[in-house]
Short mmCIF file of C-alpha atoms in Angstrom, two decimals:
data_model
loop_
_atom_site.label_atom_id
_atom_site.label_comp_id
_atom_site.label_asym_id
_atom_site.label_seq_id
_atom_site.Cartn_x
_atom_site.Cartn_y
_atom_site.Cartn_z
CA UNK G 1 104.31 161.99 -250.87
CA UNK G 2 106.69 161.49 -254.36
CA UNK G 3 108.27 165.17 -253.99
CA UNK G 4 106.48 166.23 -256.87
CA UNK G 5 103.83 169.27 -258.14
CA UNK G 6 101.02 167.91 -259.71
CA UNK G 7 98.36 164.60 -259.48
CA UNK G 8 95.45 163.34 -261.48
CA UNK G 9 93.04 160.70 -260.27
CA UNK G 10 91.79 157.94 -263.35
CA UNK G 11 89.85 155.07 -263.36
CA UNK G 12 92.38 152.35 -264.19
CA UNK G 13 96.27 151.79 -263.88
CA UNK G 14 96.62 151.07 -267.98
CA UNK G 15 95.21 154.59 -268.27
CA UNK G 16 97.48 156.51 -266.29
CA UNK G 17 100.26 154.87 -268.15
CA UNK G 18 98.31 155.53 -271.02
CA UNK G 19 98.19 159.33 -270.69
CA UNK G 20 101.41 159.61 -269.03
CA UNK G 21 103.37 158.00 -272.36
CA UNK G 22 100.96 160.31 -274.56
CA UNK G 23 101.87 163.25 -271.94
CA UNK G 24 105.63 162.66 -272.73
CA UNK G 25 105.07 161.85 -276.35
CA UNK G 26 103.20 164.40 -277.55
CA UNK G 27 104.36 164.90 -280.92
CA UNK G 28 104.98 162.32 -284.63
CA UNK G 29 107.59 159.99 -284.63
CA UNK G 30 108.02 159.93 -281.20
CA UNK G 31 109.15 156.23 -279.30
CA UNK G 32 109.46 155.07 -275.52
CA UNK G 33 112.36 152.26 -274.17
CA UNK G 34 110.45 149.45 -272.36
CA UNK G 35 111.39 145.81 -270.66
CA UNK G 36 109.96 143.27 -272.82
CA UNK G 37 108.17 141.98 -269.71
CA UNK G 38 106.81 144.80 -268.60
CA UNK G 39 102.99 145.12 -268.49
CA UNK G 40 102.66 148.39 -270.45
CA UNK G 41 104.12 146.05 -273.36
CA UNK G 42 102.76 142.88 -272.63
CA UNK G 43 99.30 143.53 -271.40
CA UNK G 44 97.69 146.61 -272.36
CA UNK G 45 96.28 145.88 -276.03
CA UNK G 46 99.45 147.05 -277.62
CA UNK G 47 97.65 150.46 -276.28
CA UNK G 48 100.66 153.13 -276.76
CA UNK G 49 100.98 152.39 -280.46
CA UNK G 50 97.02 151.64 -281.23
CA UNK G 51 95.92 154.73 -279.25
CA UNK G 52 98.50 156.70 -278.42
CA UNK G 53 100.06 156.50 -281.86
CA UNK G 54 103.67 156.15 -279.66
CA UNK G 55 106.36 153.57 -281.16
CA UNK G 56 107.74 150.92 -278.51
CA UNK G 57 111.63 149.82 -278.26
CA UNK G 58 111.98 146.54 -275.84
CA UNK G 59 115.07 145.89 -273.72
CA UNK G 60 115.49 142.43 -272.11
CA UNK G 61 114.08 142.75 -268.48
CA UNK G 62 116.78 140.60 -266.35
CA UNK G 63 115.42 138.52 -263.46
CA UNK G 64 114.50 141.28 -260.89
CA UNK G 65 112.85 143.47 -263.57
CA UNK G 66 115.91 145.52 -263.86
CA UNK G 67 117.49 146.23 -267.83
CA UNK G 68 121.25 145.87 -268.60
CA UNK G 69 121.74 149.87 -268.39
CA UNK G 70 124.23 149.41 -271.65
CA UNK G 71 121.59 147.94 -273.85
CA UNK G 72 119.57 150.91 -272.73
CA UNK G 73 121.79 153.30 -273.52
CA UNK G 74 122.05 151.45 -276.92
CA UNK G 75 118.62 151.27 -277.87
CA UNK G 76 118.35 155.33 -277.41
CA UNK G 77 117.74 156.68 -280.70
CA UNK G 78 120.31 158.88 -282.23
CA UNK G 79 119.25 162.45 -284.14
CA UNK G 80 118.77 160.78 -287.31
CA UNK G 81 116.05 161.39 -289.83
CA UNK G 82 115.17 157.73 -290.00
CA UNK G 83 114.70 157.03 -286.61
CA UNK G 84 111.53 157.96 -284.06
CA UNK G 85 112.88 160.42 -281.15
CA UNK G 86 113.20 158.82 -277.74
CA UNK G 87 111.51 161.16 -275.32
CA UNK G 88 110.59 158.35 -272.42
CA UNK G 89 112.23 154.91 -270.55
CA UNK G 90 109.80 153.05 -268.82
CA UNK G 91 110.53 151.19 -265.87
CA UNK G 92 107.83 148.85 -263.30
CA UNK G 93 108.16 149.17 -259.22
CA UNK G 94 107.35 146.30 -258.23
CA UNK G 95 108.00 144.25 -261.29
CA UNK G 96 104.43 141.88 -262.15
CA UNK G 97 105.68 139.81 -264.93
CA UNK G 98 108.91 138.87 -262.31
CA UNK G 99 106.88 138.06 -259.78
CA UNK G 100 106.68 141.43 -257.41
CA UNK G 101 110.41 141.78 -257.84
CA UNK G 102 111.52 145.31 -256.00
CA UNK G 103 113.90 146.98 -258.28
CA UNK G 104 116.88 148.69 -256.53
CA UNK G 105 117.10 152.52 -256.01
CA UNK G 106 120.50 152.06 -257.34
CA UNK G 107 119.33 150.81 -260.64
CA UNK G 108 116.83 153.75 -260.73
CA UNK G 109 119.62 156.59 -259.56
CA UNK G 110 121.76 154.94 -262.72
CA UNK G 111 119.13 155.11 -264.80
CA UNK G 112 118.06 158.66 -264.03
CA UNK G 113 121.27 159.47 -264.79
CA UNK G 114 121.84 157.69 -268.11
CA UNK G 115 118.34 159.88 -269.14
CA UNK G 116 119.53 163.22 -267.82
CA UNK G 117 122.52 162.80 -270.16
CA UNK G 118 120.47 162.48 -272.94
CA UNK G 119 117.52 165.11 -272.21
CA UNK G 120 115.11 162.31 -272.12
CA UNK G 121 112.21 160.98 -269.13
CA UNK G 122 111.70 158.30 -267.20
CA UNK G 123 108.44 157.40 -266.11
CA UNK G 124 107.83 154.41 -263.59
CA UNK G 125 104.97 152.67 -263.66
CA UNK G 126 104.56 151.94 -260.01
CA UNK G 127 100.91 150.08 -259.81
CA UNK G 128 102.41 148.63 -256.80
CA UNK G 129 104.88 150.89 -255.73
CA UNK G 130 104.02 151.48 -252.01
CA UNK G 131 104.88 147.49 -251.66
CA UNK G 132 107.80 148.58 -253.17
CA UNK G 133 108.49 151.59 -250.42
CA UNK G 134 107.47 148.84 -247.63
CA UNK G 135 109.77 146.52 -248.95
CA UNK G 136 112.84 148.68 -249.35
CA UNK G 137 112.04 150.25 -245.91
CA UNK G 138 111.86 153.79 -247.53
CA UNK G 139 109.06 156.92 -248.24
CA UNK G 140 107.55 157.35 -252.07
CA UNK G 141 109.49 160.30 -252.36
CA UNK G 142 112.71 158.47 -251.85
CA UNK G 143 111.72 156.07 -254.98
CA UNK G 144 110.07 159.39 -257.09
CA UNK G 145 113.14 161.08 -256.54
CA UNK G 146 114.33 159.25 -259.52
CA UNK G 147 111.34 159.27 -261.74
CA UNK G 148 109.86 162.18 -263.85
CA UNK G 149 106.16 160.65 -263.87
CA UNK G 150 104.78 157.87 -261.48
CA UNK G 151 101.71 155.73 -261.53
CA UNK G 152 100.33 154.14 -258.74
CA UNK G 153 97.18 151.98 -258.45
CA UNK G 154 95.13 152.10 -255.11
CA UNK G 155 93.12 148.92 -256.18
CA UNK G 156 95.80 146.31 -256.22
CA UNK G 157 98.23 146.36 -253.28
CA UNK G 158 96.17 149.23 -251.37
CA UNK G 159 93.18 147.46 -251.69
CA UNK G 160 90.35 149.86 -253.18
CA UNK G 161 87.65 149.36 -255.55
CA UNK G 162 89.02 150.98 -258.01
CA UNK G 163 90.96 153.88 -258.82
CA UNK G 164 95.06 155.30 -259.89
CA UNK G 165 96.89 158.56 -259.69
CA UNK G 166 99.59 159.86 -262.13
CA UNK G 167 101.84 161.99 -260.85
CA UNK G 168 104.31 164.54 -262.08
CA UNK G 169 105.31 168.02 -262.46
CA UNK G 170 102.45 171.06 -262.91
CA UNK G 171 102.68 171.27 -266.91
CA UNK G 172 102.51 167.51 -267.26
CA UNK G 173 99.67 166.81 -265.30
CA UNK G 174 97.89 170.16 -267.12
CA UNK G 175 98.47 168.27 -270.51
CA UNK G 176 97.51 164.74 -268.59
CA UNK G 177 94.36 166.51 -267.75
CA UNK G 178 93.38 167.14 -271.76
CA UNK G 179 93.93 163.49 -272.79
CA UNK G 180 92.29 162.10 -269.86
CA UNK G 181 88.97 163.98 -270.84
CA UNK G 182 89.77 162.54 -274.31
CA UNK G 183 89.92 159.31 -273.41
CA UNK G 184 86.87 159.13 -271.14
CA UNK G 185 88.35 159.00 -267.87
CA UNK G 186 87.03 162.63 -266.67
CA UNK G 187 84.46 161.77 -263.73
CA UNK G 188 81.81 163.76 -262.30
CA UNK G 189 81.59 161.59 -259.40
CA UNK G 190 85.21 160.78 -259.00
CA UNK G 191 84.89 161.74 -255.66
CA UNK G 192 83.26 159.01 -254.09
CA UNK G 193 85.93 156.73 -255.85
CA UNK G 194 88.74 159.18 -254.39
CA UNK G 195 87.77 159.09 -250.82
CA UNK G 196 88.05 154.94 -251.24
CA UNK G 197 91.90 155.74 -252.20
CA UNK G 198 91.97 157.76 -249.06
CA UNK G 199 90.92 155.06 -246.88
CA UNK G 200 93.36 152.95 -249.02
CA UNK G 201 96.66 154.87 -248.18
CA UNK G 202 95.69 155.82 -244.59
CA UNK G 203 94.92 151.89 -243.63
CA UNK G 204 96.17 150.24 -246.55
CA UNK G 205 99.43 150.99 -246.23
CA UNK G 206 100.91 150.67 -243.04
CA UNK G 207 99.96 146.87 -242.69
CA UNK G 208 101.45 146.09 -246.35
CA UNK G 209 104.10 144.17 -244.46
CA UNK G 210 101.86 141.78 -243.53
CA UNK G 211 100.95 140.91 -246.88
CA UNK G 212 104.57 140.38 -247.66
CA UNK G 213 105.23 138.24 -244.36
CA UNK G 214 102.20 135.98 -245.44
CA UNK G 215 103.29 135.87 -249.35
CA UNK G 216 107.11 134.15 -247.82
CA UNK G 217 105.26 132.00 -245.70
CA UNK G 218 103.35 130.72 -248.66
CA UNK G 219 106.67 130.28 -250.77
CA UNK G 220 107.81 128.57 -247.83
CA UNK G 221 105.65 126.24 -247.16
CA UNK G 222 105.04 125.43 -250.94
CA UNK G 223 109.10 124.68 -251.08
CA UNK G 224 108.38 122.46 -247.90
CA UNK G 225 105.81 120.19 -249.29
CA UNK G 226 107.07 116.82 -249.79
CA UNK G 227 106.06 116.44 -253.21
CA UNK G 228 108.18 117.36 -256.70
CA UNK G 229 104.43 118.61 -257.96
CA UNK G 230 104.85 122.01 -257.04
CA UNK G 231 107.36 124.38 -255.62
CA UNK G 232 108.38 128.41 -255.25
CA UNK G 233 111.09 130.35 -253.99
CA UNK G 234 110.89 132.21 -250.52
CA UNK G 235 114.75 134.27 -251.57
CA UNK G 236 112.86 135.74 -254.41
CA UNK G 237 109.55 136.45 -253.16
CA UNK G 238 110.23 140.27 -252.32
CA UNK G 239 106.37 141.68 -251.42
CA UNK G 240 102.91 140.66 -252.34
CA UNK G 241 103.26 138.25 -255.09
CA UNK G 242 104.46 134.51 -254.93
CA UNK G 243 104.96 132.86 -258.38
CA UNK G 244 104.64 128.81 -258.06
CA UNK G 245 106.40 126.48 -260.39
CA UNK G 246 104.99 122.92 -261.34
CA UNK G 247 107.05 119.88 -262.57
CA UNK G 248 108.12 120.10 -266.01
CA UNK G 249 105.44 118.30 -268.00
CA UNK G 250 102.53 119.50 -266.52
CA UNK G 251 99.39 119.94 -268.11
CA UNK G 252 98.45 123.50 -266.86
CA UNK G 253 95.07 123.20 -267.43
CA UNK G 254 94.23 119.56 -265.65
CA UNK G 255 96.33 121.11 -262.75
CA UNK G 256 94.35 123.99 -262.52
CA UNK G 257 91.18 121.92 -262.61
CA UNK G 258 92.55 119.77 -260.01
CA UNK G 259 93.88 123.28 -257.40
CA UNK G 260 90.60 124.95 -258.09
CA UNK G 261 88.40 121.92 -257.84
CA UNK G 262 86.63 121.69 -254.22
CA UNK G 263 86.44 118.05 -253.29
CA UNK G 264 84.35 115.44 -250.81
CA UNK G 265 86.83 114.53 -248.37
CA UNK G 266 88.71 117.50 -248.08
CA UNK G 267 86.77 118.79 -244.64
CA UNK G 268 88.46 114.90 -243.29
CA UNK G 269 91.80 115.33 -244.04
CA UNK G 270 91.95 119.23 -243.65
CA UNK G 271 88.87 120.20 -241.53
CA UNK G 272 87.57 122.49 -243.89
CA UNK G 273 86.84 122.54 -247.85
CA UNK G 274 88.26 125.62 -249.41
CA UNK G 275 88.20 127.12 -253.10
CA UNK G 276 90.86 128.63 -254.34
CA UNK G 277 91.76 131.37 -257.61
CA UNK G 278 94.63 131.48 -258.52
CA UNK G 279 96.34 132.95 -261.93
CA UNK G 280 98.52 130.87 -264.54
CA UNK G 281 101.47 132.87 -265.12
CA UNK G 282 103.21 130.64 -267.67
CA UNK G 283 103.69 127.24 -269.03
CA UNK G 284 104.82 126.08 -265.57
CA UNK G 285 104.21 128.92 -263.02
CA UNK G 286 101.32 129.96 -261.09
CA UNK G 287 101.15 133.61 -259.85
CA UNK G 288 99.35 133.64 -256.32
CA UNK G 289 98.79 137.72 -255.09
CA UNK G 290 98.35 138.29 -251.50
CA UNK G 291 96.17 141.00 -250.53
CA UNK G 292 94.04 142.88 -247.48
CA UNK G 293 91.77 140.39 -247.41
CA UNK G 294 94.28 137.19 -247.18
CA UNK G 295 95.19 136.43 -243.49
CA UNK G 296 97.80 133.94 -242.15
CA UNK G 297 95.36 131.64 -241.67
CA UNK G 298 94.05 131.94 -244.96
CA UNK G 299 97.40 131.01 -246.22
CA UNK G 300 97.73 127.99 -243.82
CA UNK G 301 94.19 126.42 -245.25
CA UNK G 302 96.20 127.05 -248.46
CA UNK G 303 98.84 125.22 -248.02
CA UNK G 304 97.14 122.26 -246.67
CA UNK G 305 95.08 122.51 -250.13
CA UNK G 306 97.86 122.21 -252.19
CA UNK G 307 99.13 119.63 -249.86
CA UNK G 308 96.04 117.67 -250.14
CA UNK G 309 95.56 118.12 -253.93
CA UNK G 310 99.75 116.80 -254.07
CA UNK G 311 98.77 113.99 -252.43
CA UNK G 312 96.13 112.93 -254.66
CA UNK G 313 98.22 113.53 -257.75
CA UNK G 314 101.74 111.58 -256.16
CA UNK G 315 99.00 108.67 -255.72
CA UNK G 316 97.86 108.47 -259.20
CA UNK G 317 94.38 109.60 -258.35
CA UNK G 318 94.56 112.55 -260.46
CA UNK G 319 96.76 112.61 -263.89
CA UNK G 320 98.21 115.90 -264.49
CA UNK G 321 100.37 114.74 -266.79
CA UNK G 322 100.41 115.62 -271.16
CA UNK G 323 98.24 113.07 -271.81
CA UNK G 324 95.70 111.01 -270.40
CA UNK G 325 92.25 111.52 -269.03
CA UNK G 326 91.84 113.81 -265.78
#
């Protein structure tokens, strides 16, 4: 499916990355180039340094979760005693922290590139990467071409209980192998949990495009509301994920009292009630993820709730504002 040897099935996606940094970093004084808003670095304990004992150097992630390929050549470590060694450059298919962004194969075939020249990996942490494939309109192996090491998550995009793979060459997977046991993620039953990925990539992913229709038709109609409370951007919502800005002064957490709250009249005005979760991503942003179970119409009852709960707020019925009682 990626083009390459080896696979290992692990209970979580911050595991495989886990073991796949420790798999490339495998001695002292060892260090891996990240984007500073990538979720290895951001949301994973500070994991590669606590467990894996493997130092972190952070390049500025631009808007579509690419890095300026000059300050990543500049943060590579020369062979100097005082420095760590840089053995890895970590890159995110889709991007989370930008909102789904897919990065460009051309971007990965430059980076590939910049690594080859200096003996070093790349590994691409690709929780979501088969939204990435749909939305570039190409196979894995087209994006693993240009990685040494993948992860990919069947829980998230694919929609199964649980479950990711890291993939890579024969020797890399034999030393992933070691640390997984290590770490705890060896399973007797594994399995059972395997057969759900299965299921996952054989129905799963052929109707990811869906997902992706529906996540621009919620950006859409969130841009269309007529009300300055809340809205998103349809020309950056690549795949899955649709991030939602609120006017500048919000109080996040009144808002998200207010989205989240069911209310009296809402079967009146909208025919139904409806709860909704949904994720702060920010001081102003809301990160909605649209999955399997999320139809069109789902996203229509959605839209009408945000509607609704715009209303309320553009009539002074609910304060959302810095101050003031809710």
């Amino acid at each position: 499916m990626f083009g390459k040897e080896d696979a290992l099935f692990v209970p979580t996606g911050t595991m495989a990355n886990l073991i796949a940094v420790m798999s490339h970093c495998h001695g002292r004084a060892e260090e891996v180039i990240l984007g500073d808003g990538s979720h290895i670095f951001l949301d994973a304990q500070g994991a590669l340094a606590t467990v894996g004992g493997v130092h972190t150097r952070q390049v500025k992630n631009l808007p579509d979760g690419t890095m300026d390929l000059n300050e990543v050549r500049a943060a590579i470590r020369g062979d100097d005693i005082h420095f760590p060694k840089t053995r890895a450059i970590i890159i995110e298919n889709t991007h989370n922290s930008k909102g789904g962004r897919v990065v460009p194969l051309s971007f990965m075939k430059q980076l590939q590139e910049l690594t080859k020249e200096h003996g070093i990996s790349v590994h691409l942490d690709g929780a979501r990467v088969m939204n990435a494939a749909c939305a570039l309109g190409v196979e894995p192996i087209d994006i693993g071409q240009y990685a040494d090491s993948i992860s990919m998550c069947f829980s998230k995009g694919l929609a199964a209980p649980v479950g990711s793979a890291l993939i890579g060459t024969k020797e890399f997977i034999d030393r992933a192998r070691m640390l997984r046991k290590g770490l705890g993620g060896g399973m007797r039953q594994a399995g059972v949990l395997a057969a759900c990925a299965l299921v996952a990539l054989d129905k799963s992913v052929p109707r990811l495009h869906e997902d992706h229709k529906n996540a621009r038709r919620l950006a859409q109609g969130l841009r269309d509301i007529e009300s300055n409370m809340v809205t998103s951007d349809p020309s950056v919502t690549d795949t899955n994920m649709v991030v939602i800005h609120l006017r500048e002064g919000t109080n996040m957490s009144r808002f998200m009292k207010a989205i989240t709250k069911v209310y009296d009249d809402e079967t009146a005005v909208n025919g139904s009630k409806l709860l909704i979760r949904i994720f702060p991503a920010g001081p102003m942003n809301l990160r909605a993820v649209i999955h399997y179970h999320i139809t069109s119409a789902d996203i229509e009852r959605t839209l009408k709730k945000f509607k609704f709960v715009c209303d309320l707020i553009d009539a002074g019925k609910i304060n959302v504002g810095s101050s003031g009682i809710m």
